[in-house]
Amino acid sequence: MQWSPECKTGFDEIDSQHRLLFAISNELLDIENPVKQQDEVKYLLHHLIDYVDKHFKTEEEYFSKHSYPGIKDHKERHIDISKQIRQVVTESKNMTELKEHLDTMLDQWIRVHVLIEDKKFSVWAISKGIIK
Ligand SMILES: [Fe+2]
């Protein structure tokens, strides 16, 4: 997954968190042998879950601060994603399966989350003159 200018929301804190999310996800995606590297998978996954929670909290603080009208829907998406990540962990029978599920999920949700959901907030914030 490549960071590109189209991923930018215009909120520096959110953008730098997205970069780190991409970085953690890429490290996970790069793991070639999840059985041999299971400690690494577990470590990165733990890190990802913590960081996603922190990131969603940050975003929600921005939504509240600026009285973003899409806050309810976006918060629901956050809850869905958090559930999905945890489900991948509990429903995978082994490391290979876990890695397969993670690869599919990461690619999909990061794209949707950053490029679609967060972009809506960004477009709205620009229209209100909150950011340029
Ligand atoms: Fe985000």
Tab-separated table of N, CA, C and O and ligand atoms in Angstrom:
chain	number	residue	atom	x	y	z
A	1	MET	N	0.852	-1.185	0.000
A	1	MET	CA	0.000	0.000	0.000
A	1	MET	C	0.884	1.230	0.000
A	1	MET	O	1.772	1.333	0.827
A	2	GLN	N	0.624	2.105	-0.926
A	2	GLN	CA	1.458	3.290	-1.066
A	2	GLN	C	0.741	4.537	-0.586
A	2	GLN	O	-0.419	4.742	-0.896
A	3	TRP	N	1.461	5.339	0.173
A	3	TRP	CA	0.920	6.630	0.574
A	3	TRP	C	0.994	7.546	-0.644
A	3	TRP	O	2.002	7.593	-1.333
A	4	SER	N	-0.085	8.261	-0.937
A	4	SER	CA	-0.041	9.192	-2.056
A	4	SER	C	-0.767	10.477	-1.659
A	4	SER	O	-1.537	10.481	-0.694
A	5	PRO	N	-0.531	11.564	-2.398
A	5	PRO	CA	-1.183	12.834	-2.028
A	5	PRO	C	-2.705	12.726	-1.952
A	5	PRO	O	-3.338	13.449	-1.187
A	6	GLU	N	-3.288	11.823	-2.730
A	6	GLU	CA	-4.759	11.710	-2.670
A	6	GLU	C	-5.243	11.148	-1.331
A	6	GLU	O	-6.434	11.204	-1.028
A	7	CYS	N	-4.320	10.615	-0.527
A	7	CYS	CA	-4.695	10.106	0.792
A	7	CYS	C	-4.777	11.224	1.825
A	7	CYS	O	-5.271	11.025	2.933
A	8	LYS	N	-4.271	12.374	1.477
A	8	LYS	CA	-4.197	13.481	2.433
A	8	LYS	C	-5.567	14.025	2.831
A	8	LYS	O	-6.411	14.263	1.986
A	9	THR	N	-5.765	14.216	4.143
A	9	THR	CA	-7.026	14.812	4.588
A	9	THR	C	-6.854	16.309	4.803
A	9	THR	O	-7.828	17.049	4.828
A	10	GLY	N	-5.621	16.740	5.047
A	10	GLY	CA	-5.372	18.151	5.325
A	10	GLY	C	-5.256	18.436	6.816
A	10	GLY	O	-4.895	19.530	7.231
A	11	PHE	N	-5.570	17.449	7.645
A	11	PHE	CA	-5.364	17.574	9.090
A	11	PHE	C	-4.054	16.852	9.397
A	11	PHE	O	-3.970	15.618	9.264
A	12	ASP	N	-3.038	17.622	9.789
A	12	ASP	CA	-1.698	17.040	9.944
A	12	ASP	C	-1.645	15.835	10.885
A	12	ASP	O	-0.984	14.843	10.595
A	13	GLU	N	-2.337	15.960	12.014
A	13	GLU	CA	-2.274	14.861	12.991
A	13	GLU	C	-2.895	13.581	12.398
A	13	GLU	O	-2.335	12.495	12.519
A	14	ILE	N	-4.028	13.738	11.740
A	14	ILE	CA	-4.696	12.586	11.121
A	14	ILE	C	-3.813	12.011	10.005
A	14	ILE	O	-3.618	10.803	9.918
A	15	ASP	N	-3.235	12.888	9.204
A	15	ASP	CA	-2.384	12.410	8.107
A	15	ASP	C	-1.154	11.650	8.610
A	15	ASP	O	-0.793	10.623	8.042
A	16	SER	N	-0.541	12.149	9.682
A	16	SER	CA	0.643	11.421	10.142
A	16	SER	C	0.240	10.084	10.761
A	16	SER	O	0.945	9.085	10.623
A	17	GLN	N	-0.919	10.035	11.398
A	17	GLN	CA	-1.391	8.737	11.919
A	17	GLN	C	-1.692	7.772	10.770
A	17	GLN	O	-1.399	6.579	10.859
A	18	HIS	N	-2.267	8.288	9.691
A	18	HIS	CA	-2.540	7.422	8.534
A	18	HIS	C	-1.241	6.848	7.964
A	18	HIS	O	-1.179	5.685	7.597
A	19	ARG	N	-0.211	7.692	7.923
A	19	ARG	CA	1.075	7.201	7.409
A	19	ARG	C	1.588	6.050	8.251
A	19	ARG	O	2.091	5.057	7.744
A	20	LEU	N	1.444	6.200	9.575
A	20	LEU	CA	1.914	5.138	10.453
A	20	LEU	C	1.050	3.878	10.299
A	20	LEU	O	1.560	2.761	10.305
A	21	LEU	N	-0.250	4.074	10.101
A	21	LEU	CA	-1.132	2.922	9.872
A	21	LEU	C	-0.720	2.178	8.601
A	21	LEU	O	-0.709	0.943	8.568
A	22	PHE	N	-0.390	2.927	7.579
A	22	PHE	CA	0.085	2.319	6.330
A	22	PHE	C	1.369	1.532	6.603
A	22	PHE	O	1.547	0.420	6.113
A	23	ALA	N	2.261	2.156	7.388
A	23	ALA	CA	3.554	1.521	7.659
A	23	ALA	C	3.378	0.196	8.414
A	23	ALA	O	3.970	-0.822	8.044
A	24	ILE	N	2.550	0.216	9.461
A	24	ILE	CA	2.331	-1.017	10.236
A	24	ILE	C	1.689	-2.076	9.330
A	24	ILE	O	2.082	-3.238	9.325
A	25	SER	N	0.698	-1.651	8.544
A	25	SER	CA	0.010	-2.588	7.659
A	25	SER	C	0.968	-3.175	6.630
A	25	SER	O	0.929	-4.375	6.355
A	26	ASN	N	1.829	-2.340	6.090
A	26	ASN	CA	2.782	-2.843	5.101
A	26	ASN	C	3.750	-3.838	5.705
A	26	ASN	O	4.120	-4.821	5.067
A	27	GLU	N	4.141	-3.590	6.959
A	27	GLU	CA	5.035	-4.554	7.612
A	27	GLU	C	4.336	-5.895	7.739
A	27	GLU	O	4.926	-6.944	7.526
A	28	LEU	N	3.053	-5.844	8.085
A	28	LEU	CA	2.278	-7.087	8.196
A	28	LEU	C	2.126	-7.765	6.833
A	28	LEU	O	2.307	-8.980	6.698
A	29	LEU	N	1.799	-6.959	5.827
A	29	LEU	CA	1.599	-7.516	4.481
A	29	LEU	C	2.892	-8.133	3.932
A	29	LEU	O	2.848	-9.092	3.171
A	30	ASP	N	4.026	-7.576	4.353
A	30	ASP	CA	5.321	-8.062	3.850
A	30	ASP	C	5.770	-9.393	4.452
A	30	ASP	O	6.730	-9.989	3.965
A	31	ILE	N	5.122	-9.806	5.502
A	31	ILE	CA	5.550	-11.063	6.133
A	31	ILE	C	5.258	-12.230	5.193
A	31	ILE	O	4.131	-12.418	4.742
A	32	GLU	N	6.316	-12.963	4.872
A	32	GLU	CA	6.147	-14.038	3.888
A	32	GLU	C	5.838	-15.391	4.515
A	32	GLU	O	5.167	-16.216	3.915
A	33	ASN	N	6.372	-15.595	5.700
A	33	ASN	CA	6.126	-16.893	6.332
A	33	ASN	C	5.519	-16.703	7.725
A	33	ASN	O	6.225	-16.610	8.728
A	34	PRO	N	4.168	-16.614	7.769
A	34	PRO	CA	3.514	-16.315	9.046
A	34	PRO	C	3.712	-17.387	10.122
A	34	PRO	O	3.563	-17.087	11.310
A	35	VAL	N	4.044	-18.597	9.704
A	35	VAL	CA	4.259	-19.648	10.706
A	35	VAL	C	5.612	-19.432	11.385
A	35	VAL	O	5.716	-19.364	12.615
A	36	LYS	N	6.638	-19.256	10.570
A	36	LYS	CA	7.984	-18.996	11.113
A	36	LYS	C	8.066	-17.653	11.817
A	36	LYS	O	8.801	-17.493	12.779
A	37	GLN	N	7.303	-16.690	11.304
A	37	GLN	CA	7.396	-15.326	11.851
A	37	GLN	C	6.193	-14.999	12.732
A	37	GLN	O	5.742	-13.859	12.764
A	38	GLN	N	5.691	-15.993	13.441
A	38	GLN	CA	4.448	-15.734	14.168
A	38	GLN	C	4.576	-14.713	15.291
A	38	GLN	O	3.621	-13.992	15.577
A	39	ASP	N	5.763	-14.620	15.894
A	39	ASP	CA	5.941	-13.613	16.939
A	39	ASP	C	5.814	-12.209	16.346
A	39	ASP	O	5.234	-11.320	16.958
A	40	GLU	N	6.364	-12.062	15.172
A	40	GLU	CA	6.315	-10.777	14.486
A	40	GLU	C	4.863	-10.423	14.106
A	40	GLU	O	4.431	-9.294	14.268
A	41	VAL	N	4.160	-11.430	13.585
A	41	VAL	CA	2.749	-11.199	13.213
A	41	VAL	C	1.965	-10.757	14.449
A	41	VAL	O	1.225	-9.772	14.406
A	42	LYS	N	2.170	-11.473	15.550
A	42	LYS	CA	1.420	-11.153	16.768
A	42	LYS	C	1.762	-9.764	17.279
A	42	LYS	O	0.885	-9.005	17.684
A	43	TYR	N	3.046	-9.448	17.258
A	43	TYR	CA	3.487	-8.141	17.731
A	43	TYR	C	2.873	-7.019	16.885
A	43	TYR	O	2.326	-6.044	17.404
A	44	LEU	N	2.970	-7.171	15.581
A	44	LEU	CA	2.459	-6.130	14.677
A	44	LEU	C	0.944	-5.995	14.771
A	44	LEU	O	0.393	-4.897	14.737
A	45	LEU	N	0.283	-7.117	14.921
A	45	LEU	CA	-1.167	-7.107	15.018
A	45	LEU	C	-1.625	-6.376	16.281
A	45	LEU	O	-2.554	-5.571	16.260
A	46	HIS	N	-0.922	-6.647	17.358
A	46	HIS	CA	-1.201	-5.992	18.627
A	46	HIS	C	-1.023	-4.476	18.494
A	46	HIS	O	-1.849	-3.688	18.934
A	47	HIS	N	0.074	-4.137	17.873
A	47	HIS	CA	0.423	-2.748	17.637
A	47	HIS	C	-0.657	-2.084	16.756
A	47	HIS	O	-1.105	-0.972	17.024
A	48	LEU	N	-1.073	-2.788	15.734
A	48	LEU	CA	-2.095	-2.278	14.816
A	48	LEU	C	-3.406	-2.017	15.556
A	48	LEU	O	-4.005	-0.952	15.421
A	49	ILE	N	-3.847	-2.983	16.349
A	49	ILE	CA	-5.117	-2.846	17.068
A	49	ILE	C	-5.066	-1.633	18.003
A	49	ILE	O	-5.976	-0.809	18.017
A	50	ASP	N	-3.976	-1.500	18.748
A	50	ASP	CA	-3.811	-0.351	19.651
A	50	ASP	C	-3.831	0.960	18.882
A	50	ASP	O	-4.474	1.924	19.285
A	51	TYR	N	-3.112	0.951	17.782
A	51	TYR	CA	-2.971	2.193	17.032
A	51	TYR	C	-4.264	2.597	16.326
A	51	TYR	O	-4.577	3.776	16.242
A	52	VAL	N	-4.995	1.611	15.855
A	52	VAL	CA	-6.279	1.894	15.204
A	52	VAL	C	-7.234	2.526	16.231
A	52	VAL	O	-7.895	3.521	15.947
A	53	ASP	N	-7.255	1.978	17.436
A	53	ASP	CA	-8.121	2.539	18.484
A	53	ASP	C	-7.745	3.992	18.779
A	53	ASP	O	-8.606	4.859	18.876
A	54	LYS	N	-6.458	4.210	18.912
A	54	LYS	CA	-5.960	5.563	19.197
A	54	LYS	C	-6.319	6.524	18.052
A	54	LYS	O	-6.786	7.640	18.278
A	55	HIS	N	-6.143	6.024	16.842
A	55	HIS	CA	-6.408	6.844	15.666
A	55	HIS	C	-7.891	7.225	15.564
A	55	HIS	O	-8.232	8.371	15.288
A	56	PHE	N	-8.752	6.265	15.809
A	56	PHE	CA	-10.184	6.547	15.730
A	56	PHE	C	-10.587	7.564	16.789
A	56	PHE	O	-11.411	8.439	16.547
A	57	LYS	N	-9.987	7.453	17.967
A	57	LYS	CA	-10.270	8.417	19.039
A	57	LYS	C	-9.865	9.822	18.606
A	57	LYS	O	-10.604	10.780	18.802
A	58	THR	N	-8.695	9.918	18.004
A	58	THR	CA	-8.209	11.218	17.519
A	58	THR	C	-9.188	11.797	16.505
A	58	THR	O	-9.602	12.954	16.597
A	59	GLU	N	-9.572	10.966	15.533
A	59	GLU	CA	-10.493	11.458	14.498
A	59	GLU	C	-11.806	11.924	15.112
A	59	GLU	O	-12.329	12.976	14.753
A	60	GLU	N	-12.306	11.144	16.045
A	60	GLU	CA	-13.592	11.496	16.662
A	60	GLU	C	-13.499	12.800	17.446
A	60	GLU	O	-14.467	13.553	17.518
A	61	GLU	N	-12.319	13.067	18.008
A	61	GLU	CA	-12.125	14.349	18.698
A	61	GLU	C	-12.211	15.515	17.706
A	61	GLU	O	-12.786	16.552	18.007
A	62	TYR	N	-11.640	15.308	16.529
A	62	TYR	CA	-11.731	16.341	15.488
A	62	TYR	C	-13.181	16.535	15.042
A	62	TYR	O	-13.631	17.651	14.827
A	63	PHE	N	-13.899	15.435	14.887
A	63	PHE	CA	-15.304	15.528	14.456
A	63	PHE	C	-16.109	16.341	15.467
A	63	PHE	O	-16.882	17.222	15.098
A	64	SER	N	-15.913	16.041	16.753
A	64	SER	CA	-16.660	16.743	17.795
A	64	SER	C	-16.267	18.212	17.827
A	64	SER	O	-17.133	19.093	17.879
A	65	LYS	N	-14.975	18.449	17.804
A	65	LYS	CA	-14.465	19.821	17.888
A	65	LYS	C	-15.069	20.707	16.793
A	65	LYS	O	-15.376	21.864	17.012
A	66	HIS	N	-15.233	20.135	15.600
A	66	HIS	CA	-15.729	20.939	14.484
A	66	HIS	C	-17.216	20.720	14.193
A	66	HIS	O	-17.718	21.170	13.176
A	67	SER	N	-17.902	20.000	15.095
A	67	SER	CA	-19.321	19.688	14.912
A	67	SER	C	-19.612	19.121	13.523
A	67	SER	O	-20.511	19.580	12.807
A	68	TYR	N	-18.841	18.115	13.157
A	68	TYR	CA	-19.003	17.467	11.852
A	68	TYR	C	-20.350	16.742	11.776
A	68	TYR	O	-20.649	15.889	12.621
A	69	PRO	N	-21.185	17.061	10.783
A	69	PRO	CA	-22.507	16.416	10.735
A	69	PRO	C	-22.465	14.909	10.446
A	69	PRO	O	-23.418	14.202	10.747
A	70	GLY	N	-21.354	14.427	9.890
A	70	GLY	CA	-21.263	12.997	9.574
A	70	GLY	C	-20.740	12.154	10.722
A	70	GLY	O	-20.443	10.973	10.555
A	71	ILE	N	-20.654	12.749	11.904
A	71	ILE	CA	-20.021	12.073	13.047
A	71	ILE	C	-20.653	10.713	13.391
A	71	ILE	O	-19.946	9.740	13.626
A	72	LYS	N	-21.993	10.655	13.365
A	72	LYS	CA	-22.658	9.418	13.786
A	72	LYS	C	-22.283	8.255	12.852
A	72	LYS	O	-21.879	7.189	13.307
A	73	ASP	N	-22.419	8.486	11.548
A	73	ASP	CA	-22.089	7.441	10.563
A	73	ASP	C	-20.625	7.036	10.648
A	73	ASP	O	-20.293	5.862	10.607
A	74	HIS	N	-19.771	8.046	10.761
A	74	HIS	CA	-18.341	7.733	10.773
A	74	HIS	C	-17.954	6.939	12.024
A	74	HIS	O	-17.164	6.001	11.961
A	75	LYS	N	-18.564	7.296	13.159
A	75	LYS	CA	-18.277	6.552	14.387
A	75	LYS	C	-18.728	5.094	14.242
A	75	LYS	O	-18.072	4.181	14.733
A	76	GLU	N	-19.861	4.906	13.568
A	76	GLU	CA	-20.346	3.532	13.348
A	76	GLU	C	-19.360	2.742	12.489
A	76	GLU	O	-19.113	1.571	12.721
A	77	ARG	N	-18.782	3.396	11.475
A	77	ARG	CA	-17.764	2.725	10.632
A	77	ARG	C	-16.573	2.314	11.498
A	77	ARG	O	-16.025	1.237	11.360
A	78	HIS	N	-16.185	3.211	12.405
A	78	HIS	CA	-15.058	2.909	13.291
A	78	HIS	C	-15.348	1.665	14.126
A	78	HIS	O	-14.490	0.806	14.283
A	79	ILE	N	-16.565	1.599	14.663
A	79	ILE	CA	-16.932	0.441	15.483
A	79	ILE	C	-16.874	-0.831	14.630
A	79	ILE	O	-16.340	-1.855	15.045
A	80	ASP	N	-17.398	-0.743	13.388
A	80	ASP	CA	-17.378	-1.899	12.474
A	80	ASP	C	-15.954	-2.387	12.231
A	80	ASP	O	-15.676	-3.585	12.272
A	81	ILE	N	-15.050	-1.439	11.956
A	81	ILE	CA	-13.668	-1.814	11.654
A	81	ILE	C	-12.991	-2.454	12.867
A	81	ILE	O	-12.319	-3.470	12.747
A	82	SER	N	-13.198	-1.844	14.036
A	82	SER	CA	-12.592	-2.409	15.255
A	82	SER	C	-13.074	-3.838	15.466
A	82	SER	O	-12.285	-4.728	15.804
A	83	LYS	N	-14.369	-4.046	15.252
A	83	LYS	CA	-14.943	-5.393	15.415
A	83	LYS	C	-14.313	-6.345	14.411
A	83	LYS	O	-13.960	-7.480	14.732
A	84	GLN	N	-14.207	-5.879	13.175
A	84	GLN	CA	-13.672	-6.713	12.097
A	84	GLN	C	-12.244	-7.183	12.379
A	84	GLN	O	-11.917	-8.341	12.173
A	85	ILE	N	-11.417	-6.259	12.876
A	85	ILE	CA	-10.027	-6.643	13.166
A	85	ILE	C	-9.992	-7.706	14.261
A	85	ILE	O	-9.283	-8.694	14.160
A	86	ARG	N	-10.795	-7.483	15.291
A	86	ARG	CA	-10.801	-8.444	16.402
A	86	ARG	C	-11.376	-9.803	15.965
A	86	ARG	O	-10.941	-10.847	16.441
A	87	GLN	N	-12.344	-9.736	15.064
A	87	GLN	CA	-12.944	-10.969	14.541
A	87	GLN	C	-11.930	-11.808	13.765
A	87	GLN	O	-11.916	-13.030	13.871
A	88	VAL	N	-11.096	-11.127	13.002
A	88	VAL	CA	-10.064	-11.822	12.234
A	88	VAL	C	-9.196	-12.639	13.189
A	88	VAL	O	-8.835	-13.782	12.917
A	89	VAL	N	-8.897	-12.041	14.335
A	89	VAL	CA	-8.055	-12.731	15.307
A	89	VAL	C	-8.781	-13.938	15.898
A	89	VAL	O	-8.251	-15.047	15.939
A	90	THR	N	-10.028	-13.746	16.329
A	90	THR	CA	-10.718	-14.839	17.007
A	90	THR	C	-11.182	-15.940	16.050
A	90	THR	O	-11.278	-17.095	16.445
A	91	GLU	N	-11.429	-15.575	14.792
A	91	GLU	CA	-11.979	-16.580	13.871
A	91	GLU	C	-10.934	-17.339	13.049
A	91	GLU	O	-11.284	-18.294	12.355
A	92	SER	N	-9.686	-16.913	13.114
A	92	SER	CA	-8.677	-17.618	12.330
A	92	SER	C	-8.192	-18.853	13.094
A	92	SER	O	-7.915	-18.782	14.286
A	93	LYS	N	-8.096	-19.950	12.371
A	93	LYS	CA	-7.735	-21.207	13.025
A	93	LYS	C	-6.228	-21.379	13.197
A	93	LYS	O	-5.771	-22.121	14.052
A	94	ASN	N	-5.474	-20.731	12.328
A	94	ASN	CA	-4.014	-20.837	12.448
A	94	ASN	C	-3.355	-19.599	11.852
A	94	ASN	O	-4.035	-18.723	11.327
A	95	MET	N	-2.040	-19.561	11.951
A	95	MET	CA	-1.309	-18.365	11.518
A	95	MET	C	-1.461	-18.085	10.027
A	95	MET	O	-1.548	-16.935	9.612
A	96	THR	N	-1.494	-19.135	9.243
A	96	THR	CA	-1.619	-18.941	7.796
A	96	THR	C	-2.967	-18.309	7.475
A	96	THR	O	-3.066	-17.377	6.682
A	97	GLU	N	-3.992	-18.826	8.122
A	97	GLU	CA	-5.332	-18.286	7.893
A	97	GLU	C	-5.427	-16.843	8.398
A	97	GLU	O	-6.004	-15.981	7.736
A	98	LEU	N	-4.827	-16.613	9.547
A	98	LEU	CA	-4.829	-15.261	10.116
A	98	LEU	C	-4.188	-14.278	9.143
A	98	LEU	O	-4.723	-13.204	8.874
A	99	LYS	N	-3.079	-14.687	8.617
A	99	LYS	CA	-2.353	-13.816	7.679
A	99	LYS	C	-3.174	-13.564	6.409
A	99	LYS	O	-3.237	-12.436	5.924
A	100	GLU	N	-3.824	-14.576	5.915
A	100	GLU	CA	-4.664	-14.412	4.709
A	100	GLU	C	-5.803	-13.436	4.972
A	100	GLU	O	-6.065	-12.535	4.178
A	101	HIS	N	-6.466	-13.628	6.105
A	101	HIS	CA	-7.578	-12.736	6.461
A	101	HIS	C	-7.101	-11.301	6.636
A	101	HIS	O	-7.756	-10.355	6.205
A	102	LEU	N	-5.945	-11.178	7.298
A	102	LEU	CA	-5.398	-9.841	7.532
A	102	LEU	C	-5.063	-9.129	6.230
A	102	LEU	O	-5.369	-7.953	6.062
A	103	ASP	N	-4.442	-9.843	5.331
A	103	ASP	CA	-4.047	-9.249	4.052
A	103	ASP	C	-5.256	-8.684	3.309
A	103	ASP	O	-5.232	-7.566	2.807
A	104	THR	N	-6.327	-9.470	3.256
A	104	THR	CA	-7.535	-9.024	2.563
A	104	THR	C	-8.144	-7.822	3.279
A	104	THR	O	-8.486	-6.814	2.668
A	105	MET	N	-8.255	-7.954	4.588
A	105	MET	CA	-8.908	-6.905	5.362
A	105	MET	C	-8.140	-5.582	5.333
A	105	MET	O	-8.719	-4.519	5.112
A	106	LEU	N	-6.837	-5.661	5.531
A	106	LEU	CA	-6.026	-4.439	5.577
A	106	LEU	C	-6.125	-3.651	4.291
A	106	LEU	O	-6.337	-2.445	4.294
A	107	ASP	N	-5.964	-4.358	3.206
A	107	ASP	CA	-5.990	-3.707	1.925
A	107	ASP	C	-7.332	-2.999	1.702
A	107	ASP	O	-7.387	-1.848	1.309
A	108	GLN	N	-8.405	-3.722	2.015
A	108	GLN	CA	-9.748	-3.149	1.822
A	108	GLN	C	-10.053	-2.001	2.756
A	108	GLN	O	-10.411	-0.919	2.324
A	109	TRP	N	-9.913	-2.243	4.072
A	109	TRP	CA	-10.400	-1.212	4.973
A	109	TRP	C	-9.561	0.034	5.002
A	109	TRP	O	-10.079	1.119	5.146
A	110	ILE	N	-8.272	-0.114	4.815
A	110	ILE	CA	-7.450	1.101	4.834
A	110	ILE	C	-7.804	1.965	3.640
A	110	ILE	O	-7.956	3.169	3.742
A	111	ARG	N	-7.977	1.342	2.518
A	111	ARG	CA	-8.369	2.092	1.332
A	111	ARG	C	-9.709	2.801	1.537
A	111	ARG	O	-9.845	3.989	1.294
A	112	VAL	N	-10.700	2.027	1.987
A	112	VAL	CA	-12.038	2.589	2.181
A	112	VAL	C	-12.014	3.661	3.271
A	112	VAL	O	-12.544	4.749	3.109
A	113	HIS	N	-11.338	3.325	4.366
A	113	HIS	CA	-11.292	4.251	5.495
A	113	HIS	C	-10.636	5.580	5.118
A	113	HIS	O	-11.194	6.645	5.341
A	114	VAL	N	-9.439	5.487	4.550
A	114	VAL	CA	-8.685	6.702	4.255
A	114	VAL	C	-9.206	7.428	3.020
A	114	VAL	O	-9.430	8.636	3.037
A	115	LEU	N	-9.407	6.673	1.962
A	115	LEU	CA	-9.739	7.328	0.696
A	115	LEU	C	-11.202	7.726	0.568
A	115	LEU	O	-11.534	8.636	-0.162
A	116	ILE	N	-12.080	7.048	1.274
A	116	ILE	CA	-13.495	7.395	1.145
A	116	ILE	C	-14.036	8.075	2.401
A	116	ILE	O	-14.440	9.228	2.359
A	117	GLU	N	-13.993	7.351	3.514
A	117	GLU	CA	-14.614	7.884	4.736
A	117	GLU	C	-13.943	9.177	5.228
A	117	GLU	O	-14.609	10.174	5.467
A	118	ASP	N	-12.618	9.122	5.381
A	118	ASP	CA	-11.934	10.299	5.916
A	118	ASP	C	-11.920	11.445	4.911
A	118	ASP	O	-11.875	12.606	5.278
A	119	LYS	N	-11.970	11.083	3.657
A	119	LYS	CA	-11.974	12.098	2.615
A	119	LYS	C	-13.260	12.940	2.695
A	119	LYS	O	-13.245	14.128	2.432
A	120	LYS	N	-14.351	12.292	3.085
A	120	LYS	CA	-15.625	13.016	3.225
A	120	LYS	C	-15.481	14.125	4.265
A	120	LYS	O	-15.978	15.230	4.085
A	121	PHE	N	-14.819	13.784	5.367
A	121	PHE	CA	-14.605	14.761	6.434
A	121	PHE	C	-13.726	15.904	5.911
A	121	PHE	O	-13.995	17.081	6.155
A	122	SER	N	-12.714	15.529	5.170
A	122	SER	CA	-11.789	16.510	4.615
A	122	SER	C	-12.498	17.479	3.656
A	122	SER	O	-12.354	18.695	3.754
A	123	VAL	N	-13.309	16.915	2.761
A	123	VAL	CA	-14.037	17.741	1.787
A	123	VAL	C	-14.989	18.696	2.517
A	123	VAL	O	-15.081	19.881	2.212
A	124	TRP	N	-15.653	18.163	3.533
A	124	TRP	CA	-16.572	18.980	4.327
A	124	TRP	C	-15.800	20.100	5.032
A	124	TRP	O	-16.218	21.263	5.008
A	125	ALA	N	-14.658	19.764	5.645
A	125	ALA	CA	-13.861	20.746	6.389
A	125	ALA	C	-13.352	21.856	5.453
A	125	ALA	O	-13.305	23.021	5.837
A	126	ILE	N	-13.000	21.481	4.239
A	126	ILE	CA	-12.558	22.491	3.266
A	126	ILE	C	-13.725	23.406	2.912
A	126	ILE	O	-13.601	24.623	2.891
A	127	SER	N	-14.907	22.798	2.694
A	127	SER	CA	-16.076	23.599	2.313
A	127	SER	C	-16.482	24.596	3.410
A	127	SER	O	-17.091	25.620	3.154
A	128	LYS	N	-16.119	24.264	4.658
A	128	LYS	CA	-16.455	25.152	5.792
A	128	LYS	C	-15.310	26.113	6.116
A	128	LYS	O	-15.391	26.874	7.088
A	129	GLY	N	-14.219	25.998	5.368
A	129	GLY	CA	-13.079	26.881	5.619
A	129	GLY	C	-12.263	26.506	6.852
A	129	GLY	O	-11.463	27.299	7.349
A	130	ILE	N	-12.469	25.280	7.373
A	130	ILE	CA	-11.732	24.845	8.565
A	130	ILE	C	-10.271	24.548	8.191
A	130	ILE	O	-9.352	24.850	8.932
A	131	ILE	N	-10.098	23.941	7.028
A	131	ILE	CA	-8.742	23.719	6.496
A	131	ILE	C	-8.734	24.212	5.037
A	131	ILE	O	-9.793	24.403	4.438
A	132	LYS	N	-7.509	24.354	4.506
A	132	LYS	CA	-7.409	24.803	3.117
A	132	LYS	C	-7.210	23.625	2.183
A	132	LYS	O	-6.582	22.667	2.538
B	1	FE	FE	-8.554	7.697	9.574
